[in-house]
PDB file of C-alpha atoms in Angstrom:
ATOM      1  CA  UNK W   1     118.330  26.205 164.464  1.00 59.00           C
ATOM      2  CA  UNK W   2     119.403  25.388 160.916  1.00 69.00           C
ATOM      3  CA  UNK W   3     116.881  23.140 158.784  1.00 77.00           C
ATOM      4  CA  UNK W   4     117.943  19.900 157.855  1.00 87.00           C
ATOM      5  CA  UNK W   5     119.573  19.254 154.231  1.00 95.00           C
ATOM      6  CA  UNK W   6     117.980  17.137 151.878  1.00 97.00           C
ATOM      7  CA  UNK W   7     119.186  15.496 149.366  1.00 98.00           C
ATOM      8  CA  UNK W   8     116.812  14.215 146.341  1.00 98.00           C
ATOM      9  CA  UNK W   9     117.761  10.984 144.232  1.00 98.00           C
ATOM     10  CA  UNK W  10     116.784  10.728 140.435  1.00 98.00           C
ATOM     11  CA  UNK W  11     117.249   7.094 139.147  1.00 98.00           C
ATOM     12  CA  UNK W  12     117.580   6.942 135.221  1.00 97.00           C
ATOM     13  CA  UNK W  13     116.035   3.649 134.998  1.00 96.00           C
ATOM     14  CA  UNK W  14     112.111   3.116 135.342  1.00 93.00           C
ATOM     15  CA  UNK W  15     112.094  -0.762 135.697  1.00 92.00           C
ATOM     16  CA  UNK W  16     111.858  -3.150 138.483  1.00 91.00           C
ATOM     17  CA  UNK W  17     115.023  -4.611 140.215  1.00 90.00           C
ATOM     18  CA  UNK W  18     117.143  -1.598 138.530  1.00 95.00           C
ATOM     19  CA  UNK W  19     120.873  -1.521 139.311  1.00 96.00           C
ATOM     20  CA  UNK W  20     120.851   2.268 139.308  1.00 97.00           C
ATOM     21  CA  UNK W  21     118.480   2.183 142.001  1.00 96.00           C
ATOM     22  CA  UNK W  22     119.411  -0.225 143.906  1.00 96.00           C
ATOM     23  CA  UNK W  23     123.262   2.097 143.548  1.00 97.00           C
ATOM     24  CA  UNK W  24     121.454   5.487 144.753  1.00 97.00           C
ATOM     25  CA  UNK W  25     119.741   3.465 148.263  1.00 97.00           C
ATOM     26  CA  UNK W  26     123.786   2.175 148.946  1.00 97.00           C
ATOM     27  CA  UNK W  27     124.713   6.100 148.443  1.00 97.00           C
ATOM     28  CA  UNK W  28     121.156   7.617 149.950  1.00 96.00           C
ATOM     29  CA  UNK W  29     122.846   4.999 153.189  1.00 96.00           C
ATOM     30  CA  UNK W  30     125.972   6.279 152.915  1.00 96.00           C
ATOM     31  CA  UNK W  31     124.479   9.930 153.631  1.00 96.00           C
ATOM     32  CA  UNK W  32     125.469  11.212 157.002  1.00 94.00           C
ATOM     33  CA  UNK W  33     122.435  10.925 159.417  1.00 93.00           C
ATOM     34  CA  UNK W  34     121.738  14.721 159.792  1.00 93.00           C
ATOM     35  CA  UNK W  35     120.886  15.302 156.098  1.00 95.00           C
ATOM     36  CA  UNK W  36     117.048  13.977 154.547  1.00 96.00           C
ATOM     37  CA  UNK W  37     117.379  11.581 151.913  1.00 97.00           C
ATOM     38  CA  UNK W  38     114.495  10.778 149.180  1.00 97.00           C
ATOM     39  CA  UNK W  39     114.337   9.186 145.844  1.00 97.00           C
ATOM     40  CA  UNK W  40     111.412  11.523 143.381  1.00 97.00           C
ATOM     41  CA  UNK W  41     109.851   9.105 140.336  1.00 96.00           C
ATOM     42  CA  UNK W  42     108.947  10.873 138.057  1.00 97.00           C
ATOM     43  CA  UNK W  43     106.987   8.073 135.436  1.00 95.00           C
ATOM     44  CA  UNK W  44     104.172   9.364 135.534  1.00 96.00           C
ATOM     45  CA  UNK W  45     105.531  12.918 133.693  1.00 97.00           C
ATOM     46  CA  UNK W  46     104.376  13.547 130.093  1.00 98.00           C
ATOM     47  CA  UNK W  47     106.631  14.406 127.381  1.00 97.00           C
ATOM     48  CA  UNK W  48     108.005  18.049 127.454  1.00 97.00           C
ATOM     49  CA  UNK W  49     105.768  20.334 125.043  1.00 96.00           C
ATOM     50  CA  UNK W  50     106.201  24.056 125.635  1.00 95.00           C
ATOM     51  CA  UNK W  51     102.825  24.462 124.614  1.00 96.00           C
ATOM     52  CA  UNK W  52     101.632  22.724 127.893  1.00 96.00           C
ATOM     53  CA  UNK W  53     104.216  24.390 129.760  1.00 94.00           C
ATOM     54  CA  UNK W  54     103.996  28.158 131.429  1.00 93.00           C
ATOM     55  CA  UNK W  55     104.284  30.996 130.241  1.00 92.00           C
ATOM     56  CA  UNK W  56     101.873  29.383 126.847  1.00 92.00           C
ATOM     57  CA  UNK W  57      99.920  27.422 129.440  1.00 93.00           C
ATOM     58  CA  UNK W  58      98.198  29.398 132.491  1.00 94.00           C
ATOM     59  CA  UNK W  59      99.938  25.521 134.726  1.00 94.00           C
ATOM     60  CA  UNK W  60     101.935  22.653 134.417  1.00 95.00           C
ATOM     61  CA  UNK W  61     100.923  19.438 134.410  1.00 97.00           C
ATOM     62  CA  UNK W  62      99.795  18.229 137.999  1.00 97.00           C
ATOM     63  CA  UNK W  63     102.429  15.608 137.662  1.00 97.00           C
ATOM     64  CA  UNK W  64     105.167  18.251 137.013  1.00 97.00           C
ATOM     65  CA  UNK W  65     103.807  20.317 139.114  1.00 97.00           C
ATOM     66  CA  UNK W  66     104.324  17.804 142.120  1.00 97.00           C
ATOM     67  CA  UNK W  67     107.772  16.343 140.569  1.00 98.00           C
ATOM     68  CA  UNK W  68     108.708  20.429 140.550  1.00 97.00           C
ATOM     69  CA  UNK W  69     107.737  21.233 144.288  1.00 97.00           C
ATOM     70  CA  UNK W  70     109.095  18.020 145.106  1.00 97.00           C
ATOM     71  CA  UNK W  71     112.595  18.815 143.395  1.00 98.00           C
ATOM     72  CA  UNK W  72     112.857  22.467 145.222  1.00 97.00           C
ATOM     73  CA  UNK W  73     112.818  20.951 148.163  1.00 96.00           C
ATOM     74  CA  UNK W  74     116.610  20.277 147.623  1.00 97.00           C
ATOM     75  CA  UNK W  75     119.668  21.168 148.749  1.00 97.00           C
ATOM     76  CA  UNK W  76     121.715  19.074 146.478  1.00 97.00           C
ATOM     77  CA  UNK W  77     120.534  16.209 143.875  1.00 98.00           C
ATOM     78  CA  UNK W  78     122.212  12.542 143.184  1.00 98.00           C
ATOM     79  CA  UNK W  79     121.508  10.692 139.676  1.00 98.00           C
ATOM     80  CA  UNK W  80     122.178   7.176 139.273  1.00 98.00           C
ATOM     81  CA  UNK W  81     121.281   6.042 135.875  1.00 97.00           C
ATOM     82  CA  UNK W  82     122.420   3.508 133.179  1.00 96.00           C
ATOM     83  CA  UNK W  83     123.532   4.787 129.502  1.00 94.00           C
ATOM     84  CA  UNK W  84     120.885   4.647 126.545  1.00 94.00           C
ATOM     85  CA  UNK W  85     122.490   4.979 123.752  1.00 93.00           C
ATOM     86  CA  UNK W  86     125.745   6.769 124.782  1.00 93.00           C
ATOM     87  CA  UNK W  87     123.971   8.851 126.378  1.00 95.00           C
ATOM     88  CA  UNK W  88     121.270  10.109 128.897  1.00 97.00           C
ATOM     89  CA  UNK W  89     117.962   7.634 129.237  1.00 97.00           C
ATOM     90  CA  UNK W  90     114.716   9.428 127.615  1.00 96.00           C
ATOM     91  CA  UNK W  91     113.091   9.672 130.402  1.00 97.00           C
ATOM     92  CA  UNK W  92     115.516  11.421 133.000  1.00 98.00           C
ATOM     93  CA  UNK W  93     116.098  13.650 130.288  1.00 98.00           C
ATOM     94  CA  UNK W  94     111.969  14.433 130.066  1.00 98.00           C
ATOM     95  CA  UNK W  95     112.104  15.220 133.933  1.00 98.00           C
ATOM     96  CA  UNK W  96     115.374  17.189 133.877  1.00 97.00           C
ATOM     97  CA  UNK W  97     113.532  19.303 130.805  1.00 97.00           C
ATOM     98  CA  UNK W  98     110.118  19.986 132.533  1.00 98.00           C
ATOM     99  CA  UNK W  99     112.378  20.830 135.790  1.00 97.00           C
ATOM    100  CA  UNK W 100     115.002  23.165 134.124  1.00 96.00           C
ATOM    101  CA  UNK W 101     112.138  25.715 132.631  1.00 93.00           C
ATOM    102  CA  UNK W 102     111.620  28.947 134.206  1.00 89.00           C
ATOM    103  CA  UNK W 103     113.422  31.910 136.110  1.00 88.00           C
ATOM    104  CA  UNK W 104     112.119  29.307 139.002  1.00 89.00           C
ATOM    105  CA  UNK W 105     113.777  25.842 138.340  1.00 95.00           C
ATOM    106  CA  UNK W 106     114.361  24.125 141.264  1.00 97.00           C
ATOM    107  CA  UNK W 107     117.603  22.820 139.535  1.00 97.00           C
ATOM    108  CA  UNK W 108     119.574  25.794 139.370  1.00 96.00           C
ATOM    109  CA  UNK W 109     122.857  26.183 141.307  1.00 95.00           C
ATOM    110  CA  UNK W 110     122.684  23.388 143.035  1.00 97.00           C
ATOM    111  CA  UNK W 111     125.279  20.583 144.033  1.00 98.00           C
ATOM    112  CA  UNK W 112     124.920  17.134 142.041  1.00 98.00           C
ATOM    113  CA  UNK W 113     126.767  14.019 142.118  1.00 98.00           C
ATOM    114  CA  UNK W 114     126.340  11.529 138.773  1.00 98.00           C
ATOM    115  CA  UNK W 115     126.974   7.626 139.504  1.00 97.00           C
ATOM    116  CA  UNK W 116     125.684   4.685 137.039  1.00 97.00           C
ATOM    117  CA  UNK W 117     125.313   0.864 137.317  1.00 96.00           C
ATOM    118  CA  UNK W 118     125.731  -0.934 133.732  1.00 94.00           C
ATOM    119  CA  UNK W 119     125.623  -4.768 133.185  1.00 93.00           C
ATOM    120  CA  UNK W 120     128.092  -3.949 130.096  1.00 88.00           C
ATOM    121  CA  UNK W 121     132.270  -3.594 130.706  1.00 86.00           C
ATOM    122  CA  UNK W 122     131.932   0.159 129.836  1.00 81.00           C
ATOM    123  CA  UNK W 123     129.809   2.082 133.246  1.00 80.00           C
ATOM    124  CA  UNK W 124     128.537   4.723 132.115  1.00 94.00           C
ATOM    125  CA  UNK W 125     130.745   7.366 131.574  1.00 94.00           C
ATOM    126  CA  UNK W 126     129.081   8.431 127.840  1.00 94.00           C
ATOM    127  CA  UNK W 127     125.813   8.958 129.739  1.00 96.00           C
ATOM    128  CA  UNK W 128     128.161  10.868 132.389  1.00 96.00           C
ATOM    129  CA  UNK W 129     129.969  12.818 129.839  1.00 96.00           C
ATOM    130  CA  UNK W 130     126.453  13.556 128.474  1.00 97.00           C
ATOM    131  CA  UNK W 131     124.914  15.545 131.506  1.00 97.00           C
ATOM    132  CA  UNK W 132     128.012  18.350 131.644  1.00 97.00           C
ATOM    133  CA  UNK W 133     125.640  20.707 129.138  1.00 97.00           C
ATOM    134  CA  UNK W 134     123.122  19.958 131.140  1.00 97.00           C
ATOM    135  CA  UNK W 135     124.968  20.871 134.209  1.00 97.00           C
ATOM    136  CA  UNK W 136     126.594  23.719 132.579  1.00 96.00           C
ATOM    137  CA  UNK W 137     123.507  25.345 131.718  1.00 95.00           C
ATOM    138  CA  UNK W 138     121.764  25.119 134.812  1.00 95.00           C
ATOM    139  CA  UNK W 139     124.721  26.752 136.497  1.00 95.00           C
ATOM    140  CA  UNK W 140     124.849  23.654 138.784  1.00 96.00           C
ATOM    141  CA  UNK W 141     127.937  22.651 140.815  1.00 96.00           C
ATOM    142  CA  UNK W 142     128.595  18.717 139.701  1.00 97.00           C
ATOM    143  CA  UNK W 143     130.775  16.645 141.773  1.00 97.00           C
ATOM    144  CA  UNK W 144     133.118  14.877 138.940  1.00 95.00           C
ATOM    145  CA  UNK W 145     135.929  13.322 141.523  1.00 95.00           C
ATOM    146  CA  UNK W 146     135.429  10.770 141.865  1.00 96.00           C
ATOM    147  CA  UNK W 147     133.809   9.075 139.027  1.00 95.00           C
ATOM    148  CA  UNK W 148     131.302   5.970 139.767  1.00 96.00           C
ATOM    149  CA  UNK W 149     131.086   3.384 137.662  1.00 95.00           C
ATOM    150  CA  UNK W 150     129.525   0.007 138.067  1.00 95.00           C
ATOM    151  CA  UNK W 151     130.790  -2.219 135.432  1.00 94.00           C
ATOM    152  CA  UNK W 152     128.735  -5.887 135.147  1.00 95.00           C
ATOM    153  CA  UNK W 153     126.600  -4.811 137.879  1.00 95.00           C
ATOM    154  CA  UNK W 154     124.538  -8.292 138.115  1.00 95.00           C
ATOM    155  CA  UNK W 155     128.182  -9.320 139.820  1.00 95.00           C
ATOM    156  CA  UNK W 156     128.623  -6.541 142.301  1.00 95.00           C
ATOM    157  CA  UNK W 157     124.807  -6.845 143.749  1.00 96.00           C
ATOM    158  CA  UNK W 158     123.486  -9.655 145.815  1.00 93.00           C
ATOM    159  CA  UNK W 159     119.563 -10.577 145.188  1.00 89.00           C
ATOM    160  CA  UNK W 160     118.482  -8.063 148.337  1.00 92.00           C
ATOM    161  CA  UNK W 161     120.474  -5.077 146.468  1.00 92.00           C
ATOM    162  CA  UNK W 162     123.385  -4.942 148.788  1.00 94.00           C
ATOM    163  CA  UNK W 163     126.497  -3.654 146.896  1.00 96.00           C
ATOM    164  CA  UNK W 164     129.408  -6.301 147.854  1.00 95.00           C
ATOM    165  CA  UNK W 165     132.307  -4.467 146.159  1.00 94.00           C
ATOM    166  CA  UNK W 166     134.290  -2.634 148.433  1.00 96.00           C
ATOM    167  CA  UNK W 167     136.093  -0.795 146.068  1.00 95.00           C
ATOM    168  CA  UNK W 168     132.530   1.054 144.732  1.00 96.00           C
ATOM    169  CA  UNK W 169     131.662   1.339 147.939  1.00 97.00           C
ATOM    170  CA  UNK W 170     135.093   3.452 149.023  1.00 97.00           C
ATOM    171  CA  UNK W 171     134.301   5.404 145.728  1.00 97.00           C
ATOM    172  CA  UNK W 172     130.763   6.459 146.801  1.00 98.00           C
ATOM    173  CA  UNK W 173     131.271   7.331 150.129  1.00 97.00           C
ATOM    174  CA  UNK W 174     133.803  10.163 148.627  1.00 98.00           C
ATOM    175  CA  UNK W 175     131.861  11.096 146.270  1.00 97.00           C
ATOM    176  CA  UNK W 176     128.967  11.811 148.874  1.00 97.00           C
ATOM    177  CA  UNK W 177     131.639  13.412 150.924  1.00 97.00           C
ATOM    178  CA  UNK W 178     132.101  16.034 148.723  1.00 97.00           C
ATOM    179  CA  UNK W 179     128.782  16.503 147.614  1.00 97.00           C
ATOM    180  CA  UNK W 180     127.720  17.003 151.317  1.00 96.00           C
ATOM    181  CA  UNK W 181     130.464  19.744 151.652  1.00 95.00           C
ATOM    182  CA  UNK W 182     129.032  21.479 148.298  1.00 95.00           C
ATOM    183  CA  UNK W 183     126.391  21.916 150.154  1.00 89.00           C
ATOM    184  CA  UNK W 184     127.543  23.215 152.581  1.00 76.00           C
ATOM    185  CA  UNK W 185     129.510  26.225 150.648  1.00 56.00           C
TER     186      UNK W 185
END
């Protein structure tokens, strides 16, 4: 019998009430019913010092160590994050450094899909644009078709964090579509 997929969500916003969460639940829905969804925090992560990091250090971290095991557990990996700056939020960018280290990274080669909620008229396609390094050197496979981007997303979310835009909603479920079959190469 073949062991159920997972798939693990990263949201690039720590705060309450985030649109970028609230985005990866309506895509961790949209998930067919055979494959494991679960969202990994990861606030609780210090900020990436090789010196506390192995080989220098004999162990991680116990929070890495956790946010590590808990990242290897998948098959494929969705991000839903705002833009900070152009670019990718501090924090998600911690996590993804701590995770990428190592002949062991539980990164590596594996299938990822990129969406982002913004209150702004731009989405997010800087911070988007910013994670295809990051991809590149990981050897991971990103979905880029197609893109996700929630312009003035305190208009496209009710107050229970239902997405009511149909359009978005069409664009996810393709994007999960493929992702799914990535993993399935």
């Amino acid at each position: 019998m073949e062991k159920k997929k997972t798939i693990i969500g990263l949201c690039g916003s720590l705060r309450k009430g985030s649109y970028n969460e609230m985005l990866l639940k309506v895509a961790g829905g949209l998930l067919p019913d055979d494959i494991h969804f679960e969202i990994v925090r990861y606030d609780d992560i210090p900020v990436y010092n090789e010196d506390h990091d192995t080989p220098k250090a004999t162990e991680r971290p116990d929070s890495v160590t956790k946010l590590r095991a808990s990242l290897a557990t998948a098959d494929a990996f969705i991000i839903a994050s705002p833009e900070y700056n152009y670019s990718i939020p501090g924090g998600l960018k911690n996590a993804i450094d701590w995770a990428s280290r190592g002949k062991d990274s539980p990164l590596m080669h594996k299938p990822v899909a990129v969406l982002g909620a913004t209150q702004g008229l731009w989405g997010t396609v800087r911070m988007q644009t910013a994670f295809l390094p990051v991809f590149t050197f990981l050897n991971m496979n990103p979905v880029l078709q197609p893109e996700v981007l929630v312009a003035q997303a305190q208009n496209k979310f009710d107050e229970s964090g239902n997405l009511n835009d149909e359009m978005t909603i069409g664009l996810i479920k393709q994007k999960i579509e493929k992702l799914v079959s990535a993993c399935n190469v």
